[in-house]
Coordinates of C-alpha atoms in Angstrom, one line a residue:
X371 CA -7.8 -3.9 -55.3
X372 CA -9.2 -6.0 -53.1
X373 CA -10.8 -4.6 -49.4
X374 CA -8.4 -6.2 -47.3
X375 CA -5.3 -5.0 -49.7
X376 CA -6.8 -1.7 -49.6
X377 CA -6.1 -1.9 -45.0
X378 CA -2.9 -3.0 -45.7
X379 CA -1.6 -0.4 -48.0
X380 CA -3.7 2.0 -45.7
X381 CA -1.7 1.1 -42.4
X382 CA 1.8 1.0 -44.0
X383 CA 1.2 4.3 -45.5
X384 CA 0.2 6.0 -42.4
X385 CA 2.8 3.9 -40.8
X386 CA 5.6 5.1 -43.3
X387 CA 4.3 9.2 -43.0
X388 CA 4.6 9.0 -39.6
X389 CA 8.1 7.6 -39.5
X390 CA 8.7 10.3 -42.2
X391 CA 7.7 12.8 -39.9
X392 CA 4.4 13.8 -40.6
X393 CA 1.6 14.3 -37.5
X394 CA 0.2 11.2 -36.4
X395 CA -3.4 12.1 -37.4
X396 CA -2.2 14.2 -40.2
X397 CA -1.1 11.1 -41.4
X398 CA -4.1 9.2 -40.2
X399 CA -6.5 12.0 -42.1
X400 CA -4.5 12.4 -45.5
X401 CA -3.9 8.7 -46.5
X402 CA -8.1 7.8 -45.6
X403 CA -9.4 11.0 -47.3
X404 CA -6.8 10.2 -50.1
X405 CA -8.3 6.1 -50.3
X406 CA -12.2 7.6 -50.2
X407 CA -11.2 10.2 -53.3
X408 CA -9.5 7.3 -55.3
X409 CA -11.7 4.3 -54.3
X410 CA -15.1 6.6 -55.3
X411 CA -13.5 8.9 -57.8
X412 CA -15.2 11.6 -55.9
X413 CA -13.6 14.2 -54.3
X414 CA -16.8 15.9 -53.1
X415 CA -17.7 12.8 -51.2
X416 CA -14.3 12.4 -49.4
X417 CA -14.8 16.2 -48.5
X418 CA -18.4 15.2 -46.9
X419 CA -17.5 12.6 -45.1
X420 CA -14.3 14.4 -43.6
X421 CA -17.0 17.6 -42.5
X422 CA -19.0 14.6 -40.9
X423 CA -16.3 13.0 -39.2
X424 CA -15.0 16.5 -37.7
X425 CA -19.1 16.9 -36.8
X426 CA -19.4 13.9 -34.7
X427 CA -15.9 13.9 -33.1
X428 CA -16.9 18.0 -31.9
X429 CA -20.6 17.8 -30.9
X430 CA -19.8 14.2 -29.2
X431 CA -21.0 15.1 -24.9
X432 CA -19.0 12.5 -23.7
X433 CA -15.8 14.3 -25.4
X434 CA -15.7 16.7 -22.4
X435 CA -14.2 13.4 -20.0
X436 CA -10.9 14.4 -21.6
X437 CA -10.5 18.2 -21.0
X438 CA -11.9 17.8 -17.5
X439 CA -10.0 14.6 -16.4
X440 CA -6.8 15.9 -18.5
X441 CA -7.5 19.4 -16.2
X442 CA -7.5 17.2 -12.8
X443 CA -4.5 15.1 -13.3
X444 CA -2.4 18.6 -13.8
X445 CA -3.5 20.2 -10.8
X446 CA -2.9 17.1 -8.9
X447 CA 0.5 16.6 -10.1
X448 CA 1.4 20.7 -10.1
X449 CA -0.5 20.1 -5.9
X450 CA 2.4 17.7 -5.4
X451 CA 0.0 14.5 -4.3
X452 CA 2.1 12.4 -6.1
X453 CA 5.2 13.2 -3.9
X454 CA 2.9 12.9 -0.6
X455 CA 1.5 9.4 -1.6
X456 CA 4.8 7.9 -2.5
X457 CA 6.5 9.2 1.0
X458 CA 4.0 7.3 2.4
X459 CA 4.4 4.3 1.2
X460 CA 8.2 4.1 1.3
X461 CA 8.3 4.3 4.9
X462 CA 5.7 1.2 4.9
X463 CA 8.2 -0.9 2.5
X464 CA 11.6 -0.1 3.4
X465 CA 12.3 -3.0 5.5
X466 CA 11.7 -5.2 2.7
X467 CA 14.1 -6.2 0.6
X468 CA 13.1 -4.4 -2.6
X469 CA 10.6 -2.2 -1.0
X470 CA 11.3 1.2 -2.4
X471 CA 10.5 -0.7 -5.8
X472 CA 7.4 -1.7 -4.2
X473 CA 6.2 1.5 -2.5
X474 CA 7.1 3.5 -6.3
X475 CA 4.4 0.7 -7.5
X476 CA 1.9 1.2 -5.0
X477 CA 2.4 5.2 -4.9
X478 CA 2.3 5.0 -9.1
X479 CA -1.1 2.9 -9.0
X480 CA -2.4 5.6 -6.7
X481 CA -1.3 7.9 -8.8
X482 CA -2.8 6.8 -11.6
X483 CA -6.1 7.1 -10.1
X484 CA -6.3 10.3 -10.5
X485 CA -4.1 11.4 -13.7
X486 CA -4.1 9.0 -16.1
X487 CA -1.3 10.0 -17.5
X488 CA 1.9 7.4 -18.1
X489 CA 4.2 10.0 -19.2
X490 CA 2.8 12.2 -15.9
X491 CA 4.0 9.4 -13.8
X492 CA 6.8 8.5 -15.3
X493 CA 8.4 12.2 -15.1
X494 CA 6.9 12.7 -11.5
X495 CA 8.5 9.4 -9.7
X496 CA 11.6 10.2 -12.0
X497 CA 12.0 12.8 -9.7
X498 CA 11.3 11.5 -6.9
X499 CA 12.2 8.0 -6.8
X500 CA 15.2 6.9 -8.5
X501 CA 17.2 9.6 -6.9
X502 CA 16.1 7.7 -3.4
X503 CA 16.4 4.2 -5.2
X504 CA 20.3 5.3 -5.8
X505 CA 20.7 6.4 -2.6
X506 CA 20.1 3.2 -1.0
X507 CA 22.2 1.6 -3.3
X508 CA 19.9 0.2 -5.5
X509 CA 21.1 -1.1 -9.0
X510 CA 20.0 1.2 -11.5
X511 CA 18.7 -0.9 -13.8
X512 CA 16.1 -1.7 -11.1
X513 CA 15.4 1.8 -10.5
X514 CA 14.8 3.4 -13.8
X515 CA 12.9 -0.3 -14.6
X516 CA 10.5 -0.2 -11.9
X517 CA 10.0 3.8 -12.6
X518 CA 9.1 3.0 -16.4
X519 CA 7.4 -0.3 -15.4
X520 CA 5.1 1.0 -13.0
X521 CA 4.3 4.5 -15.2
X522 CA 2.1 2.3 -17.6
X523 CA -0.7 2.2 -14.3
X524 CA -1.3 5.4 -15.5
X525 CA -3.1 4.5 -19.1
X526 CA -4.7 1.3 -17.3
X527 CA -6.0 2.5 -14.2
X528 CA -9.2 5.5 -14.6
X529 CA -9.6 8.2 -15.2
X530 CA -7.0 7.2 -18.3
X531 CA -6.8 9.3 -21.6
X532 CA -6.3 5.7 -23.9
X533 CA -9.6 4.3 -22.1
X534 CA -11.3 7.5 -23.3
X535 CA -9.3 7.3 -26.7
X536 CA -10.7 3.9 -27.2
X537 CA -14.5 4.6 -26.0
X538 CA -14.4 7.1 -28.6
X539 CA -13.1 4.6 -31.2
X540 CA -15.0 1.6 -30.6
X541 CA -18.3 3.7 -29.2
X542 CA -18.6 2.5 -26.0
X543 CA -19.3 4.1 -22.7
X544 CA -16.0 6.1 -20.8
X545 CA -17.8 5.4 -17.3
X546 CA -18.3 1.8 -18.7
X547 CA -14.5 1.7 -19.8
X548 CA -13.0 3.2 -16.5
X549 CA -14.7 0.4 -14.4
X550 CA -13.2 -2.1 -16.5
X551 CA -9.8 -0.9 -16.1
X552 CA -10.2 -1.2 -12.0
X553 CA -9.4 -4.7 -11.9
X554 CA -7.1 -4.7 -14.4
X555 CA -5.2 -2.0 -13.2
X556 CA -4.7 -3.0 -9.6
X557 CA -3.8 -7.0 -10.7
X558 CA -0.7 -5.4 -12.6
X559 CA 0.6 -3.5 -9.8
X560 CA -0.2 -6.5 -7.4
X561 CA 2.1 -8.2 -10.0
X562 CA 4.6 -6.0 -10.2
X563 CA 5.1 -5.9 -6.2
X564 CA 5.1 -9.8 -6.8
X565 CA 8.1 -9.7 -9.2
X566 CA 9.8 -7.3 -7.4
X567 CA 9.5 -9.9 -4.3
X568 CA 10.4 -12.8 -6.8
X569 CA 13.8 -10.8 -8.1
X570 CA 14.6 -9.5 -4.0
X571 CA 14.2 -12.9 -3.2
X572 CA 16.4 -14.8 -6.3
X573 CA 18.2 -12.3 -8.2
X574 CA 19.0 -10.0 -5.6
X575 CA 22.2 -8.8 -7.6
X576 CA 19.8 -7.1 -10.1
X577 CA 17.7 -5.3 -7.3
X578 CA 20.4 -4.4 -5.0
X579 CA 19.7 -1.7 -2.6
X580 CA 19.8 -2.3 1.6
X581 CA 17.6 -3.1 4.2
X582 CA 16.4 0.4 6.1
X583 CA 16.4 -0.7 10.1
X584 CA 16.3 2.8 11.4
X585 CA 12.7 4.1 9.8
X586 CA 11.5 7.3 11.3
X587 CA 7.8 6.8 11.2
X588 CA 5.3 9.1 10.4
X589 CA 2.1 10.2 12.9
X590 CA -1.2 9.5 12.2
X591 CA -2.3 12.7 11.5
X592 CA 1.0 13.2 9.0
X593 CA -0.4 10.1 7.0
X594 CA -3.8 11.3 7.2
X595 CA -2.7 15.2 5.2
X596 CA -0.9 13.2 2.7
X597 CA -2.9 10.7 1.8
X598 CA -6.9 11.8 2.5
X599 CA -7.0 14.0 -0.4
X600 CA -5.8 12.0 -3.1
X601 CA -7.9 9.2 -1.6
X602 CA -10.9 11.8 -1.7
X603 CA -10.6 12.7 -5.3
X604 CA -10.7 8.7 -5.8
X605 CA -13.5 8.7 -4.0
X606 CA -15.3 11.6 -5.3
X607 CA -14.8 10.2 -9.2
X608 CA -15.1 6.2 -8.7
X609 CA -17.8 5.8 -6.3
X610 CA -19.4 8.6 -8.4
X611 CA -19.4 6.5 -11.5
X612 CA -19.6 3.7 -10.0
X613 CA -22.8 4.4 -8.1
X614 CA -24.6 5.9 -11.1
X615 CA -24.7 9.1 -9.1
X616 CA -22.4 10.7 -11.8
X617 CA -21.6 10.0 -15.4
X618 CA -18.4 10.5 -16.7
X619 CA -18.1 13.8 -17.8
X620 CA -19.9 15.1 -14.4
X621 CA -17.4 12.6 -12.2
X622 CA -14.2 14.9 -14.5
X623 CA -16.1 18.0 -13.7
X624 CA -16.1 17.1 -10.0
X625 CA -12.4 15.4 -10.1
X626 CA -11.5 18.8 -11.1
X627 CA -13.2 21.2 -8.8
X628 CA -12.2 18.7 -5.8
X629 CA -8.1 18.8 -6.6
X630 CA -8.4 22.7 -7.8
X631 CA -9.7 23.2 -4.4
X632 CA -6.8 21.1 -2.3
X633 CA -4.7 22.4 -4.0
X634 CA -5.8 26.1 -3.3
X635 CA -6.0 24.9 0.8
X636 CA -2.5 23.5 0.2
X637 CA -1.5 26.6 -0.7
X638 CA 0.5 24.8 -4.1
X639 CA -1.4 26.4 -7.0
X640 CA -0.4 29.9 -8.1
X641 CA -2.0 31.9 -10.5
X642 CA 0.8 31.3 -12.9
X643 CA 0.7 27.4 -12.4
X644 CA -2.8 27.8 -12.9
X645 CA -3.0 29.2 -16.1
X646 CA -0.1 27.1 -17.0
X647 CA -2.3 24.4 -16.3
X648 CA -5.5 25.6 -18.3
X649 CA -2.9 26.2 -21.2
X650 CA -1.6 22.7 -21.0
X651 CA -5.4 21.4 -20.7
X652 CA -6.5 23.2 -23.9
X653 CA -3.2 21.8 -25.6
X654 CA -3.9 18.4 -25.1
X655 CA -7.7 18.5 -25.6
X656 CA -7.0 19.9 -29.2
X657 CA -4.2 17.3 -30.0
X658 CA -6.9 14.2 -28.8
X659 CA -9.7 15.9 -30.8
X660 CA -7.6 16.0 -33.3
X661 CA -6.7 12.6 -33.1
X662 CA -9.9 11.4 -32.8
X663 CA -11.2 12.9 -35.6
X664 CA -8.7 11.2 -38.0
X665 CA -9.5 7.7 -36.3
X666 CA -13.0 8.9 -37.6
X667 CA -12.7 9.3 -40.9
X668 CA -10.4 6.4 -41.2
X669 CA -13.0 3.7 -39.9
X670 CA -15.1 5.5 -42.3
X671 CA -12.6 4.6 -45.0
X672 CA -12.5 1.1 -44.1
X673 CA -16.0 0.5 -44.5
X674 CA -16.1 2.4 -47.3
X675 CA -13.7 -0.4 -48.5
X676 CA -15.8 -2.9 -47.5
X677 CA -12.8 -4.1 -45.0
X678 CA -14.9 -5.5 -42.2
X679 CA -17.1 -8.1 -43.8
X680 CA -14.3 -9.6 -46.0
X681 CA -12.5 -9.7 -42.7
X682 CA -15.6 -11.7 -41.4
X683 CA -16.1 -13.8 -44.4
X684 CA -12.3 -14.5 -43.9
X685 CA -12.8 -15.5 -40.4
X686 CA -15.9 -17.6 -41.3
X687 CA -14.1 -19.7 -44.5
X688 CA -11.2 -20.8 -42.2
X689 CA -12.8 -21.1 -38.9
X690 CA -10.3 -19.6 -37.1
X691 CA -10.6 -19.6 -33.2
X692 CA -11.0 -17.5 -30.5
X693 CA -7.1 -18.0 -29.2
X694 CA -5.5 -17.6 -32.9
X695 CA -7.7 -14.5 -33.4
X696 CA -6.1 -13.1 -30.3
X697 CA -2.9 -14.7 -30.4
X698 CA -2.5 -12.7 -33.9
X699 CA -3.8 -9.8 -32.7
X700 CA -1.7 -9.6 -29.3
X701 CA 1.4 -10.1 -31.6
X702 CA 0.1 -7.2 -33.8
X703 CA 0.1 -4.6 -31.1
X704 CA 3.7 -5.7 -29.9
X705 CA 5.1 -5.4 -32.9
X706 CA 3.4 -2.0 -33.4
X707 CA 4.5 -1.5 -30.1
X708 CA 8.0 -1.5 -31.4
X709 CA 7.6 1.7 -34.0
X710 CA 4.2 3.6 -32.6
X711 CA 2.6 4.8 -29.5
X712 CA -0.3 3.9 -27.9
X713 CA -2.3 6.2 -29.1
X714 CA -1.6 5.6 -32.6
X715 CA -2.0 2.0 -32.4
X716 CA -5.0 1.9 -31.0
X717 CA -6.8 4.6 -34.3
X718 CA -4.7 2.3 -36.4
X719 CA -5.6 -1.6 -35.1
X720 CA -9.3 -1.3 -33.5
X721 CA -11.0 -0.3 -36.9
X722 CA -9.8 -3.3 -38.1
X723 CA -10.4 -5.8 -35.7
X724 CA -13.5 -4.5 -34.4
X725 CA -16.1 -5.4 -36.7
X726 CA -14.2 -9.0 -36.0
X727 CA -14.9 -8.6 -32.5
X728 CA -18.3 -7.9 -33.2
X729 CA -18.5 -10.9 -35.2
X730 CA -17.8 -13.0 -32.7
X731 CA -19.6 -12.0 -30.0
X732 CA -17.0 -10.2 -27.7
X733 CA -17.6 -8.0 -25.2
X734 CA -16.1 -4.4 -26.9
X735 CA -15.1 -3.3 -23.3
X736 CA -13.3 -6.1 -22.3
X737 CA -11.9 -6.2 -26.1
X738 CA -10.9 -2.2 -25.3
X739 CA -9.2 -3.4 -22.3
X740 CA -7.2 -6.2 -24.1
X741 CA -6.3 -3.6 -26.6
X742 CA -5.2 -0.9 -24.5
X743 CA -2.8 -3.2 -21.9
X744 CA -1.2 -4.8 -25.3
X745 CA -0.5 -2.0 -26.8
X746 CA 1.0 -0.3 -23.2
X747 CA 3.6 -2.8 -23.7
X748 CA 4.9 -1.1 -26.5
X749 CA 5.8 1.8 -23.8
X750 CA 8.4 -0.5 -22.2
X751 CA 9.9 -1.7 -25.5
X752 CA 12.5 -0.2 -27.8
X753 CA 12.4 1.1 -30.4
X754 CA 9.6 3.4 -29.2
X755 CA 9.4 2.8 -25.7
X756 CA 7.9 6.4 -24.7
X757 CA 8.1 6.2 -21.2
X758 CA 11.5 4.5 -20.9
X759 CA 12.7 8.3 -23.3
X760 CA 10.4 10.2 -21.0
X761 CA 12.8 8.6 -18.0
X762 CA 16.1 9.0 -19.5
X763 CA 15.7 13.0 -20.4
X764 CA 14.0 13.3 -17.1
X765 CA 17.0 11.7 -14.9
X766 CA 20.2 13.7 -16.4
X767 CA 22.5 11.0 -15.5
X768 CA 25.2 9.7 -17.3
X769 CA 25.4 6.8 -15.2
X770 CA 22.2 5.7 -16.4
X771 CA 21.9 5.0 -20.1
X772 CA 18.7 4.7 -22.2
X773 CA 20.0 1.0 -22.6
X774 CA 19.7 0.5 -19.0
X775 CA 16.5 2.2 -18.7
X776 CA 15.2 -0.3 -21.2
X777 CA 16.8 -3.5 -19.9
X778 CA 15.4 -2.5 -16.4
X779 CA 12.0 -2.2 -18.0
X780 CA 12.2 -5.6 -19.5
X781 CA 11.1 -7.9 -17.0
X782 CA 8.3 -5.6 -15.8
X783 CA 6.9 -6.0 -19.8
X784 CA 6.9 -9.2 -19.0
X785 CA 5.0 -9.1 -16.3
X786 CA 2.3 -7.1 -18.5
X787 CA 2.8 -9.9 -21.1
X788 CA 1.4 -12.3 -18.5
X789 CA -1.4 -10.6 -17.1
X790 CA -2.3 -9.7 -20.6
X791 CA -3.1 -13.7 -21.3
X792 CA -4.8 -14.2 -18.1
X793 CA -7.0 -11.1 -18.6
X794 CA -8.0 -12.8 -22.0
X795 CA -8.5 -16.1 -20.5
X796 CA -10.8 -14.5 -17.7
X797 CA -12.7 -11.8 -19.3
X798 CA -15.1 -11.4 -15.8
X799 CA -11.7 -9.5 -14.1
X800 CA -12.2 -7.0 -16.5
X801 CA -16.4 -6.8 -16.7
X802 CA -17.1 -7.8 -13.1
X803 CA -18.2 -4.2 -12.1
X804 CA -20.2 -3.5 -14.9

């Protein structure tokens, strides 16, 4: 078989074992230890380079980003920062028309910043949110859409767990890779309060919900308790990184000790809820390892098959151009977007296009940007569309159906859609603080 028929039968294997059921990196692991063992008739080799793989992925420094910043994001939820930011701004937007659905957006960016967790956001403004949204008499549509819309900040925005997913993959810095996604990150939710405006102003049956005259307005001082701290952590792991005064993994560290410690003066973390948070930590730390170890052993695989220079020689023969290559490979993550998570798409599609990237000169953070915002598309499309599930069994209404859910989400994946094609026409919004 040929190298590139080799990837193909590769990625609808692992593809197919998924949908069967089986782990994602099980899946990931099995089918590229099984292709090393058949391709090189050697079953010792396959063993070697699966020890290797596991090797690198463990003993990698930069690995720690993920425990510490996965650590952070839960006290900060369990601290209830999330609720303070969003109060905030909903008494700055509810005179406009739309402007709960703006204030979720701007409270979900902030959010973000110190998560990095879709599905985190997604269950927290659930909560707190649509519940208000309804109140106001908001269409629900609306509500659960700008809820699931607005969640997907949280894998674009740093600290975010896909950003460090893909650093690993592709080899590139994680304080390198959150500095790209600041740009990024704040254009979407400046476009999502833009379509919100659009829809308040021109389908205002879809948004629905009434004008607030009456707003009881906060102090200065109110504003200051709920918003300095979260604004502080920000601070403390941004400017850190972005000053050079920490790397990544000592920004997490700090992230970390900075939120353990509000929330201890807030008097909102319990012993329980803070073992329940080191327990969560260590869950998700083992499931990303894991993870990343299969995308290991699976790029090893592919260059084992030779994949990536028959991909270039491809590439060369029909001179393909810069716009087709992404063009194809923007309709690649929707459509995996469709069956697969993030997460998955990402181990799957970078070892194949990355050598490709290489080829042609591409910067591999703005390429990890690209990859990450395409695929975070998938999240607000169904079949798969994580967070729109993560809303539906959060909310307990049977007013609201996962059909509307996903129809409300629709025009914000749109709006990714569009900033996806600018951020590849523009590639300095994504590298300009580098």
């Amino acid at each position: 078989m040929t190298p590139i028929e080799i990837g193909l039968i590769s990625v609808v294997a692992i593809v197919f074992l998924i949908y069967a059921g089986v782990y994602i990196p099980i899946a990931l692991g099995v089918v590229s230890f099984v292709s090393i063992w058949l391709m090189r008739d050697n079953f010792t080799l396959a063993l070697n380079l699966l020890k290797v793989a596991v090797g690198d992925s463990a003993m990698e420094y930069s690995f720690a980003t993920i425990p510490l910043f996965t650590f952070m994001g839960l006290i900060v939820s369990k601290a209830g920062l999330g609720r303070d930011i969003y109060e905030v701004m909903t008494m700055r937007f509810r005179k406009v028309k739309g402007g709960i659905g703006m204030a979720t957006v701007g409270a979900n960016a902030v959010f973000a910043a110190v998560t990095g967790s879709s599905i985190a956001s997604a269950s927290v403004f659930t909560k707190v949110s649509v519940p208000q949204m309804m109140a106001q008499a908001y269409n629900p549509r609306f509500a659960v859409g700008v809820v699931a819309g607005s969640s997907v900040l949280g894998m674009i925005i740093p600290p975010s767990a896909m950003l460090i997913i893909y650093s690993f993959v592709a080899e590139q810095s994680v304080g390198d890779m959150f500095l790209a996604g600041v740009i990024p990150g704040i254009m979407l939710a400046i476009a999502y309060v833009g379509a919100i405006w659009v829809m308040g102003r021109f389908t205002p049956a879809f948004v629905g919900g009434r004008v607030v005259e009456d707003t009881e307005w906060m102090s200065g001082r109110e504003i200051a308790s709920k918003t300095l701290p979260t604004l502080f952590i920000i601070t403390v792991v941004l400017g850190g990184i972005y000053t050079g005064w920490l790397t990544a993994v000592e920004a997490g560290a700090a992230g970390a000790l900075v939120a353990l410690v509000i929330a201890v003066v807030r008097k909102s973390m319990t012993p329980r809820a803070f073992w329940d948070a080191l327990l969560e930590t260590g869950h998700i730390t083992a499931a990303i390892l894991f993870l990343i170890t299969a995308a290991s052993i699976y790029s090893r695989m592919l260059g084992l098959a030779g994949l990536p220079n028959q991909l270039q020689d491809l590439l060369a023969g029909n001179s393909a151009s810069f716009w087709s290559i992404m063009l194809l490979y923007v309709l690649l993550m929707l459509f995996l977007g469709t069956l697969l998570d993030t997460a998955s798409i990402i181990l799957i599609v970078v070892p194949l296009f990355l050598p490709m990237a290489e080829a042609l000169d591409m910067s591999l953070i703005w390429f990890g940007i690209i990859t990450v915002v395409g695929a975070e598309i998938g999240l607000l499309t169904p079949p798969l569309g994580i967070s729109c599930f993560v809303i539906k069994s959060t909310i307990n209404d049977d007013r609201i159906s996962l059909r509307d859910v996903f129809m409300g989400a629709l025009p914000f994946a749109f709006v990714m859609l569009i900033v996806l094609f600018i951020l590849i026409e523009f590639p300095i919004l994504s590298l300009a603080l580098i």
